Tab-separated table of C-alpha atoms and ligand atoms in Angstrom:
chain	number	residue	atom	x	y	z
A	224	MET	CA	33.449	-85.402	113.349
A	225	VAL	CA	32.470	-81.860	112.192
A	226	ASN	CA	29.285	-80.592	113.774
A	227	ILE	CA	27.113	-78.354	111.625
A	228	LEU	CA	23.945	-76.525	112.536
A	229	ILE	CA	21.477	-76.018	109.769
A	230	THR	CA	18.696	-73.542	110.452
A	231	GLY	CA	15.690	-73.901	108.184
A	232	GLY	CA	16.984	-77.391	107.375
A	233	THR	CA	13.550	-78.919	106.778
A	234	GLY	CA	12.795	-76.494	103.983
A	235	TYR	CA	13.401	-76.820	100.302
A	236	ILE	CA	17.188	-75.945	99.999
A	237	GLY	CA	18.066	-76.839	103.654
A	238	SER	CA	16.669	-80.362	103.454
A	239	HIS	CA	18.832	-81.113	100.169
A	240	THR	CA	21.912	-79.525	101.859
A	241	ALA	CA	21.321	-81.636	105.097
A	242	VAL	CA	21.279	-84.690	102.826
A	243	LEU	CA	24.455	-83.950	100.995
A	244	LEU	CA	26.266	-82.946	104.270
A	245	CYS	CA	25.305	-86.042	106.027
A	246	GLU	CA	26.375	-88.146	102.953
A	247	ALA	CA	29.838	-86.285	103.088
A	248	GLY	CA	30.179	-87.460	106.636
A	249	TYR	CA	29.277	-84.288	108.633
A	250	ASN	CA	27.336	-84.494	111.798
A	251	VAL	CA	24.141	-82.356	110.997
A	252	HIS	CA	21.863	-80.662	113.541
A	253	ILE	CA	18.621	-79.045	112.082
A	254	ALA	CA	16.830	-76.198	113.686
A	255	ASP	CA	13.352	-75.238	112.244
A	256	ASN	CA	9.943	-74.042	113.483
A	257	PHE	CA	8.077	-75.549	110.453
A	258	ALA	CA	6.825	-72.001	109.524
A	259	ASN	CA	6.949	-73.223	105.899
A	260	SER	CA	7.768	-76.814	106.184
A	261	ASP	CA	6.400	-80.139	107.205
A	262	PRO	CA	7.783	-82.360	110.058
A	263	GLY	CA	7.600	-85.366	107.586
A	264	VAL	CA	10.591	-83.980	105.823
A	265	LEU	CA	12.780	-85.266	108.779
A	266	ASN	CA	11.685	-88.821	108.114
A	267	ARG	CA	12.337	-88.385	104.407
A	268	ILE	CA	15.771	-87.052	104.899
A	269	GLU	CA	16.365	-89.939	107.275
A	270	GLN	CA	15.059	-92.558	104.747
A	271	ILE	CA	17.583	-91.065	102.157
A	272	ILE	CA	20.716	-91.063	104.376
A	273	GLY	CA	19.761	-94.209	106.130
A	274	LYS	CA	20.324	-92.915	109.855
A	275	SER	CA	18.692	-90.648	112.221
A	276	ILE	CA	19.223	-86.909	112.293
A	277	HIS	CA	19.390	-84.501	115.184
A	278	PHE	CA	16.722	-81.903	115.267
A	279	SER	CA	15.350	-79.033	117.430
A	280	GLU	CA	12.052	-77.595	116.939
A	281	VAL	CA	12.775	-73.801	117.676
A	282	ASP	CA	11.768	-70.386	116.425
A	283	LEU	CA	14.934	-68.269	115.852
A	284	THR	CA	13.074	-65.103	116.767
A	285	SER	CA	13.134	-66.460	120.312
A	286	SER	CA	16.845	-65.653	121.649
A	287	GLU	CA	16.304	-67.874	124.656
A	288	ASP	CA	15.162	-70.933	122.902
A	289	LEU	CA	17.719	-70.597	120.161
A	290	ASP	CA	20.525	-70.079	122.757
A	291	LEU	CA	19.463	-73.346	124.413
A	292	VAL	CA	20.292	-75.190	121.118
A	293	PHE	CA	23.769	-73.791	121.387
A	294	LYS	CA	24.154	-74.608	125.080
A	295	ASN	CA	23.120	-78.285	124.638
A	296	ASN	CA	25.291	-78.912	121.517
A	297	THR	CA	28.552	-78.096	119.956
A	298	PHE	CA	28.838	-76.716	116.532
A	299	ASP	CA	31.856	-75.836	114.333
A	300	ALA	CA	29.829	-73.979	111.744
A	301	VAL	CA	26.289	-72.879	110.833
A	302	ILE	CA	24.224	-72.673	107.679
A	303	HIS	CA	21.534	-70.170	107.987
A	304	PHE	CA	18.563	-70.958	105.706
A	305	ALA	CA	15.885	-69.964	108.131
A	306	GLY	CA	13.766	-67.177	106.819
A	307	LEU	CA	10.419	-66.213	105.143
A	308	LYS	CA	10.669	-65.879	101.313
A	309	SER	CA	7.504	-64.868	99.729
A	310	VAL	CA	7.871	-61.566	97.761
A	311	GLY	CA	3.971	-61.002	97.529
A	312	GLU	CA	3.424	-61.638	101.183
A	313	SER	CA	6.433	-59.449	102.239
A	314	ILE	CA	4.713	-56.450	100.467
A	315	LYS	CA	1.528	-57.109	102.233
A	316	GLU	CA	3.204	-57.785	105.753
A	317	PRO	CA	6.608	-56.025	105.758
A	318	LEU	CA	6.918	-56.107	109.544
A	319	LYS	CA	6.500	-59.847	109.577
A	320	TYR	CA	9.398	-60.209	107.125
A	321	TYR	CA	11.692	-57.769	108.888
A	322	ASN	CA	10.732	-59.121	112.211
A	323	ASN	CA	11.310	-62.796	111.279
A	324	ASN	CA	14.249	-62.544	109.001
A	325	ILE	CA	16.338	-59.962	110.899
A	326	SER	CA	15.568	-61.039	114.361
A	327	SER	CA	16.403	-64.562	113.503
A	328	THR	CA	19.759	-63.534	112.079
A	329	MET	CA	20.617	-61.229	114.905
A	330	ASN	CA	19.723	-63.863	117.504
A	331	LEU	CA	21.856	-66.481	115.643
A	332	LEU	CA	24.852	-63.942	115.460
A	333	ASN	CA	24.453	-63.430	119.388
A	334	SER	CA	24.437	-67.132	120.157
A	335	MET	CA	27.225	-67.766	117.882
A	336	HIS	CA	29.310	-65.135	119.428
A	337	LYS	CA	28.597	-66.336	122.962
A	338	HIS	CA	29.381	-70.020	122.205
A	339	ASN	CA	32.549	-69.245	119.919
A	340	VAL	CA	31.215	-70.388	116.657
A	341	ASP	CA	32.927	-68.516	114.084
A	342	LYS	CA	31.912	-69.865	110.759
A	343	LEU	CA	28.775	-69.090	108.845
A	344	VAL	CA	27.187	-69.772	105.506
A	345	PHE	CA	24.236	-67.324	104.875
A	346	SER	CA	21.378	-67.755	102.158
A	347	SER	CA	21.179	-64.741	100.268
A	348	SER	CA	19.596	-64.110	96.973
A	349	ALA	CA	20.132	-62.491	93.438
A	350	THR	CA	17.168	-60.354	94.536
A	351	VAL	CA	19.718	-57.988	96.240
A	352	TYR	CA	21.084	-56.938	92.923
A	353	GLY	CA	17.588	-55.262	92.499
A	354	GLU	CA	17.014	-53.609	89.176
A	355	CYS	CA	20.502	-53.847	87.938
A	356	LYS	CA	20.099	-54.326	84.264
A	357	ILE	CA	23.634	-55.522	83.277
A	358	VAL	CA	24.277	-59.285	82.963
A	359	PRO	CA	25.773	-61.399	83.935
A	360	LEU	CA	25.356	-60.101	87.479
A	361	GLU	CA	28.766	-59.850	89.206
A	362	GLU	CA	29.472	-59.907	93.026
A	363	THR	CA	31.209	-56.566	92.781
A	364	PHE	CA	28.021	-54.891	91.416
A	365	PRO	CA	26.243	-52.437	93.806
A	366	ILE	CA	23.484	-54.105	95.742
A	367	GLY	CA	20.373	-52.808	97.491
A	368	GLN	CA	18.179	-51.323	94.706
A	369	THR	CA	15.611	-53.664	95.974
A	370	THR	CA	11.871	-53.689	95.086
A	371	ASN	CA	10.211	-55.413	97.929
A	372	PRO	CA	10.521	-55.977	101.789
A	373	TYR	CA	11.841	-59.629	101.263
A	374	ALA	CA	14.717	-58.459	99.063
A	375	THR	CA	15.444	-55.499	101.372
A	376	SER	CA	15.680	-57.977	104.427
A	377	LYS	CA	18.204	-59.966	102.483
A	378	PHE	CA	20.179	-56.794	101.592
A	379	MET	CA	20.037	-55.760	105.265
A	380	GLN	CA	21.130	-59.204	106.485
A	381	GLU	CA	24.174	-59.033	104.201
A	382	LEU	CA	25.155	-55.636	105.651
A	383	ILE	CA	24.652	-56.744	109.144
A	384	LEU	CA	26.781	-59.990	108.497
A	385	ARG	CA	29.588	-57.862	106.883
A	386	ASP	CA	29.804	-55.501	109.854
A	387	VAL	CA	29.663	-58.129	112.412
A	388	ALA	CA	32.201	-60.317	110.794
A	389	PHE	CA	34.890	-57.650	110.907
A	390	ALA	CA	33.988	-56.600	114.430
A	391	SER	CA	33.753	-59.994	116.037
A	392	ASN	CA	36.199	-62.587	114.392
A	393	LEU	CA	33.617	-64.161	112.279
A	394	ASN	CA	34.138	-65.803	108.937
A	395	VAL	CA	31.023	-65.512	106.732
A	396	VAL	CA	30.319	-66.822	103.234
A	397	THR	CA	27.131	-65.221	101.704
A	398	LEU	CA	25.748	-67.283	98.940
A	399	ARG	CA	23.386	-65.344	96.409
A	400	TYR	CA	21.210	-67.900	94.810
A	401	PHE	CA	19.674	-67.492	91.438
A	402	ASN	CA	16.647	-69.640	90.778
A	403	PRO	CA	16.743	-72.973	92.519
A	404	ILE	CA	14.593	-75.762	90.852
A	405	GLY	CA	14.368	-79.640	90.744
A	406	ALA	CA	14.324	-82.026	93.440
A	407	HIS	CA	16.222	-85.046	95.037
A	408	THR	CA	16.262	-87.915	92.498
A	409	SER	CA	14.594	-90.182	95.186
A	410	GLY	CA	11.382	-88.010	94.837
A	411	LEU	CA	11.211	-87.910	98.647
A	412	ILE	CA	12.223	-84.264	99.033
A	413	GLY	CA	11.465	-81.198	96.855
A	414	GLU	CA	9.759	-77.929	96.743
A	415	ASN	CA	6.334	-78.007	98.310
A	416	PRO	CA	4.944	-74.435	98.510
A	417	LYS	CA	1.907	-73.768	100.709
A	418	GLY	CA	-0.925	-72.514	98.448
A	419	ILE	CA	-0.767	-71.526	94.981
A	420	PRO	CA	2.768	-71.375	93.884
A	421	ASN	CA	4.372	-68.050	92.851
A	422	ASN	CA	7.359	-69.488	91.267
A	423	LEU	CA	7.467	-70.737	87.785
A	424	CYS	CA	8.586	-74.437	88.276
A	425	PRO	CA	6.156	-75.428	90.957
A	426	TYR	CA	3.412	-73.666	89.064
A	427	ILE	CA	4.325	-75.738	85.946
A	428	THR	CA	4.396	-79.135	87.794
A	429	GLN	CA	1.088	-78.368	89.451
A	430	VAL	CA	-0.429	-77.590	85.964
A	431	LEU	CA	1.263	-80.824	84.652
A	432	SER	CA	-0.473	-82.757	87.405
A	433	GLY	CA	-3.882	-81.251	86.815
A	434	LYS	CA	-3.989	-79.426	90.141
A	435	LEU	CA	-3.978	-76.128	88.387
A	436	GLU	CA	-5.638	-75.353	84.950
A	437	MET	CA	-3.105	-73.278	82.975
A	438	LEU	CA	0.156	-71.383	83.398
A	439	SER	CA	0.148	-67.544	82.680
A	440	VAL	CA	3.325	-66.540	81.038
A	441	PHE	CA	3.932	-63.165	82.328
A	442	GLY	CA	4.803	-61.157	79.320
A	443	ASP	CA	6.136	-62.089	75.970
A	444	ASP	CA	7.117	-58.521	74.963
A	445	TYR	CA	10.562	-58.286	76.619
A	446	GLU	CA	13.687	-57.627	74.432
A	447	THR	CA	14.704	-61.285	74.313
A	448	ASP	CA	14.902	-63.774	71.583
A	449	ASP	CA	11.301	-65.073	72.162
A	450	GLY	CA	10.006	-62.169	74.134
A	451	SER	CA	9.594	-63.980	77.584
A	452	ALA	CA	11.861	-63.170	80.531
A	453	ILE	CA	15.177	-64.882	81.149
A	454	ARG	CA	16.487	-66.387	84.454
A	455	ASP	CA	19.245	-68.584	85.707
A	456	TYR	CA	17.704	-71.797	86.891
A	457	ILE	CA	19.949	-74.102	89.019
A	458	HIS	CA	19.324	-77.601	90.139
A	459	VAL	CA	18.824	-77.583	93.877
A	460	VAL	CA	21.286	-80.430	94.472
A	461	ASP	CA	23.911	-78.428	92.647
A	462	LEU	CA	22.927	-75.579	94.954
A	463	ALA	CA	23.264	-77.814	98.019
A	464	ASN	CA	26.722	-78.898	96.721
A	465	GLY	CA	27.686	-75.235	96.696
A	466	HIS	CA	26.904	-75.080	100.509
A	467	LEU	CA	29.102	-78.076	100.927
A	468	LYS	CA	32.000	-76.313	99.106
A	469	ALA	CA	31.545	-73.196	101.165
A	470	ILE	CA	31.633	-75.217	104.376
A	471	GLU	CA	34.847	-76.827	103.229
A	472	LYS	CA	36.337	-73.555	102.432
A	473	LEU	CA	35.392	-72.102	105.701
A	474	LEU	CA	36.838	-75.076	107.671
A	475	GLN	CA	40.029	-74.701	105.952
A	476	THR	CA	40.314	-70.901	106.470
A	477	ASN	CA	43.261	-69.596	108.619
A	478	SER	CA	41.659	-66.017	108.663
A	479	SER	CA	40.165	-64.826	111.956
A	480	THR	CA	37.684	-62.662	110.168
A	481	SER	CA	36.358	-62.628	106.519
A	482	TYR	CA	33.215	-61.687	104.579
A	483	ASN	CA	32.776	-62.912	101.143
A	484	ALA	CA	29.590	-62.890	98.820
A	485	ILE	CA	29.412	-65.393	95.946
A	486	ASN	CA	26.825	-66.078	93.375
A	487	LEU	CA	25.421	-69.537	92.865
A	488	GLY	CA	23.958	-70.036	89.486
A	489	ARG	CA	24.692	-71.782	86.150
A	490	GLY	CA	25.543	-68.615	84.371
A	491	ILE	CA	23.009	-69.499	81.592
A	492	GLY	CA	19.909	-67.662	80.848
A	493	VAL	CA	16.795	-69.628	79.926
A	494	SER	CA	13.440	-68.017	78.996
A	495	VAL	CA	10.083	-68.765	80.383
A	496	LEU	CA	8.901	-70.432	76.855
A	497	GLU	CA	12.150	-72.459	76.843
A	498	MET	CA	11.310	-73.685	80.431
A	499	ILE	CA	7.995	-74.746	79.142
A	500	LYS	CA	9.443	-76.536	76.247
A	501	THR	CA	12.097	-78.319	78.409
A	502	PHE	CA	9.488	-79.407	80.947
A	503	GLU	CA	7.281	-80.841	77.925
A	504	ASN	CA	10.354	-82.788	76.518
A	505	ALA	CA	11.313	-84.019	79.961
A	506	THR	CA	7.822	-85.249	80.974
A	507	GLY	CA	6.201	-86.095	77.558
A	508	ARG	CA	3.264	-83.975	78.500
A	509	LYS	CA	1.858	-80.617	77.179
A	510	VAL	CA	1.999	-77.475	79.469
A	511	PRO	CA	-1.140	-75.522	78.653
A	512	TYR	CA	-0.450	-71.813	78.867
A	513	ARG	CA	-1.586	-68.311	77.898
A	514	VAL	CA	0.323	-65.043	77.653
A	515	THR	CA	-0.618	-62.434	80.085
A	516	SER	CA	0.775	-59.011	81.056
A	517	ARG	CA	4.232	-58.675	82.712
A	518	ARG	CA	4.340	-59.210	86.440
A	519	GLN	CA	5.083	-56.061	88.329
A	520	GLY	CA	8.600	-55.893	89.584
A	521	ASP	CA	9.924	-58.397	87.155
A	522	LEU	CA	13.329	-58.177	85.399
A	523	PRO	CA	13.671	-58.834	81.649
A	524	VAL	CA	16.924	-60.782	81.994
A	525	SER	CA	18.885	-62.038	85.272
A	526	TYR	CA	21.845	-64.483	85.168
A	527	ALA	CA	24.851	-64.997	87.189
A	528	ALA	CA	28.673	-64.430	86.809
A	529	THR	CA	30.023	-67.625	87.901
A	530	ASP	CA	33.791	-67.142	87.890
A	531	LYS	CA	34.057	-66.386	91.625
A	532	ALA	CA	32.253	-69.512	92.598
A	533	LEU	CA	34.590	-71.605	90.360
A	534	ASN	CA	37.843	-69.785	91.466
A	535	GLU	CA	37.062	-69.545	95.179
A	536	LEU	CA	34.859	-72.431	95.927
A	537	ASP	CA	35.754	-74.755	92.897
A	538	PHE	CA	32.148	-74.817	92.457
A	539	LYS	CA	30.394	-75.432	89.076
A	540	ALA	CA	26.763	-76.547	88.471
A	541	GLU	CA	26.650	-79.954	86.854
A	542	ARG	CA	23.142	-80.879	86.411
A	543	SER	CA	21.054	-79.821	83.256
A	544	ILE	CA	17.825	-78.006	83.159
A	545	GLU	CA	16.222	-81.151	81.717
A	546	GLN	CA	17.344	-83.142	84.631
A	547	ALA	CA	15.921	-80.588	87.022
A	548	CYS	CA	12.513	-80.721	85.248
A	549	ARG	CA	12.448	-84.531	85.324
A	550	ASP	CA	13.369	-84.483	88.979
A	551	SER	CA	10.734	-81.807	89.810
A	552	TRP	CA	8.120	-83.832	87.957
A	553	ASN	CA	9.063	-87.012	89.757
A	554	TYR	CA	8.963	-85.243	93.081
A	555	GLN	CA	5.502	-83.942	92.155
A	556	GLU	CA	4.225	-87.361	91.173
A	557	GLU	CA	5.469	-89.009	94.299
A	558	PHE	CA	3.862	-86.093	96.377
A	559	ASN	CA	0.583	-86.641	94.701
A	560	LYS	CA	0.669	-90.344	95.253
A	561	THR	CA	1.458	-89.868	98.937
A	562	SER	CA	-1.379	-87.129	99.316
A	563	ALA	CA	-3.837	-89.428	97.479
A	564	SER	CA	-3.182	-92.452	99.829
A	565	LYS	CA	-3.785	-90.187	102.882
A	566	GLU	CA	-7.189	-89.106	101.648
B	744	NAD	P1	11.901	-72.721	102.719
B	744	NAD	O1	10.706	-71.724	103.043
B	744	NAD	O2	11.357	-73.987	102.052
B	744	NAD	O3	12.800	-72.888	103.868
B	744	NAD	C1	13.108	-71.981	104.837
B	744	NAD	C2	12.918	-72.728	106.342
B	744	NAD	O4	13.043	-71.846	107.145
B	744	NAD	C3	11.477	-73.296	106.373
B	744	NAD	O5	11.651	-74.707	106.727
B	744	NAD	C4	10.869	-72.629	107.521
B	744	NAD	O6	9.923	-73.244	108.379
B	744	NAD	C5	12.094	-72.133	108.264
B	744	NAD	N1	12.014	-70.928	109.092
B	744	NAD	C6	11.404	-69.637	108.696
B	744	NAD	N2	11.483	-68.695	109.742
B	744	NAD	C7	11.843	-69.496	110.740
B	744	NAD	C8	12.209	-69.166	112.126
B	744	NAD	N3	11.977	-67.927	112.527
B	744	NAD	N4	12.702	-70.051	113.057
B	744	NAD	C9	12.966	-71.173	112.593
B	744	NAD	N5	12.799	-71.687	111.169
B	744	NAD	C10	12.315	-70.783	110.425
B	744	NAD	O7	12.863	-71.864	101.745
B	744	NAD	P2	13.954	-72.183	100.709
B	744	NAD	O8	13.573	-72.087	99.366
B	744	NAD	O9	14.603	-73.484	101.215
B	744	NAD	O10	15.012	-71.161	101.134
B	744	NAD	C11	15.965	-71.193	102.032
B	744	NAD	C12	16.698	-69.746	102.085
B	744	NAD	O11	17.217	-69.439	100.851
B	744	NAD	C13	15.657	-68.698	102.647
B	744	NAD	O12	16.490	-67.805	103.418
B	744	NAD	C14	15.379	-67.984	101.259
B	744	NAD	O13	15.068	-66.600	101.535
B	744	NAD	C15	16.764	-68.136	100.529
B	744	NAD	N6	16.547	-68.023	99.113
B	744	NAD	C16	15.724	-68.885	98.414
B	744	NAD	C17	15.418	-68.900	97.085
B	744	NAD	C18	14.557	-69.811	96.354
B	744	NAD	O14	14.201	-69.466	95.180
B	744	NAD	N7	14.020	-70.772	96.926
B	744	NAD	C19	16.055	-67.875	96.239
B	744	NAD	C20	17.062	-67.188	97.049
B	744	NAD	C21	17.252	-67.204	98.394
B	745	UD1	C1	11.098	-64.630	92.412
B	745	UD1	C2	11.267	-63.371	93.246
B	745	UD1	C3	12.725	-63.268	93.772
B	745	UD1	C4	13.005	-64.529	94.623
B	745	UD1	C5	12.914	-65.675	93.628
B	745	UD1	C6	12.997	-67.012	94.339
B	745	UD1	C7	9.517	-61.801	92.364
B	745	UD1	C8	9.430	-60.451	91.634
B	745	UD1	N1	10.815	-62.124	92.463
B	745	UD1	O1	12.148	-64.425	91.377
B	745	UD1	O2	12.672	-62.284	94.765
B	745	UD1	O3	14.353	-64.415	95.105
B	745	UD1	O4	11.520	-65.683	92.882
B	745	UD1	O5	13.101	-67.950	93.507
B	745	UD1	O6	8.717	-62.486	92.788
B	745	UD1	N2	6.683	-66.617	85.652
B	745	UD1	C9	5.603	-66.885	84.852
B	745	UD1	N3	4.381	-67.379	85.170
B	745	UD1	C10	4.384	-67.785	86.491
B	745	UD1	C11	5.463	-67.703	87.342
B	745	UD1	C12	6.727	-67.021	86.932
B	745	UD1	O7	5.575	-66.411	83.584
B	745	UD1	O8	3.197	-68.257	87.010
B	745	UD1	C13	7.919	-66.044	85.146
B	745	UD1	C14	8.440	-64.787	85.854
B	745	UD1	O9	7.798	-63.711	85.197
B	745	UD1	C15	9.895	-64.826	85.618
B	745	UD1	C16	10.224	-66.348	85.585
B	745	UD1	O10	8.954	-66.992	85.311
B	745	UD1	O11	10.220	-64.234	84.460
B	745	UD1	C17	10.649	-66.850	86.932
B	745	UD1	O12	9.801	-66.403	87.937
B	745	UD1	P1	9.936	-66.924	89.455
B	745	UD1	O13	10.097	-68.428	89.442
B	745	UD1	O14	8.784	-66.281	90.245
B	745	UD1	O15	11.378	-66.306	89.983
B	745	UD1	P2	11.745	-64.851	89.850
B	745	UD1	O16	10.880	-63.837	89.246
B	745	UD1	O17	13.139	-64.800	89.244
């Protein structure tokens, strides 16, 4: 049995990855402090996989508490999702972001080194490419022209991981996600942001369910076909599958030390107005919207080069954007039903 530690495993992407890994026969242990998730996710993961899951409630910024998890368990590899991810909050509270995200990664690396765990998959983001205007974004492009502390913290973690990998016999696959959307088809797990969503898809599903009145389309004067900005949306279950492929690759590696950064996207750009249409077709409901000014810091177009993921991980996203919109809406409806029954 291969034992995998998933930090941040009750979060949006971590929960889907935990399900896929359990279904593939891995023995999964989740570590999370519920900073941005709900303990009920553990039950819902267990409902999907049909068995119990190992869990430690731990804040990764506490080196002692994290080290106890390593002392009391055996791990062959780690997938490190734990981190704070709100761009706006990071601008207001940069220290909170540097402290949480960098300390967590440093503590994790120390414990892995101490307990001889030498395989790591790290959650990075397309945001590390910063203001690069050339698309598709290739892994060889320079990174670090970041525009907010969240993005800078991801860039810094990539640098730390690269240095530590070569100095201490560690094998790292850094995955740079584009825009994860969608939910598990069961409707049991999905994206459940606290407060008013910043991201497009959860905002749309909350407008569709009547929680929010209207979507603001941030700008229709970009140099794109319909004037709205373009992103590379990828179904979260496809993204989770990318982690499975990365773990498989790491477990097969003979190398004593390696660092590899790989994009996970579909490689297809979709505009905001196209996303609205796709949601409308997938749900049979209208998305009320108005066009407002551009959001500060937004790029006109961002999508991934996907050759490296295909060549090195044998990864290709399979699910359509329509499927992702249907699954997001299904999750939102299930979530609304559960919240209503609790009231
Ligand atoms: P999420 O907030 O849903 O999940 C992150 C999890 O980490 C949460 O469950 C949270 O409670 C936990 N966590 C945070 N700080 C912790 C700490 N100190 N100790 C223990 N647990 C802690 O986010 P997500 O969307 O699932 O993202 C997962 C990772 O992927 C994050 O690192 C994020 O920055 C990165 N990422 C996300 C996106 C996206 O659009 N969702 C895009 C690119 C990269
Ligand atoms: C944002 C973050 C990025 C992070 C990513 C996680 C910013 C500037 N960037 O990226 O660092 O890694 O989320 O998924 O916050 N839009 C609207 N109306 C809305 C919300 C969004 O028109 O209410 C538009 C945006 O202008 C953008 C697209 O929808 O063109 C996608 O936005 P979003 O989901 O926030 O993702 P990103 O901006 O790509």
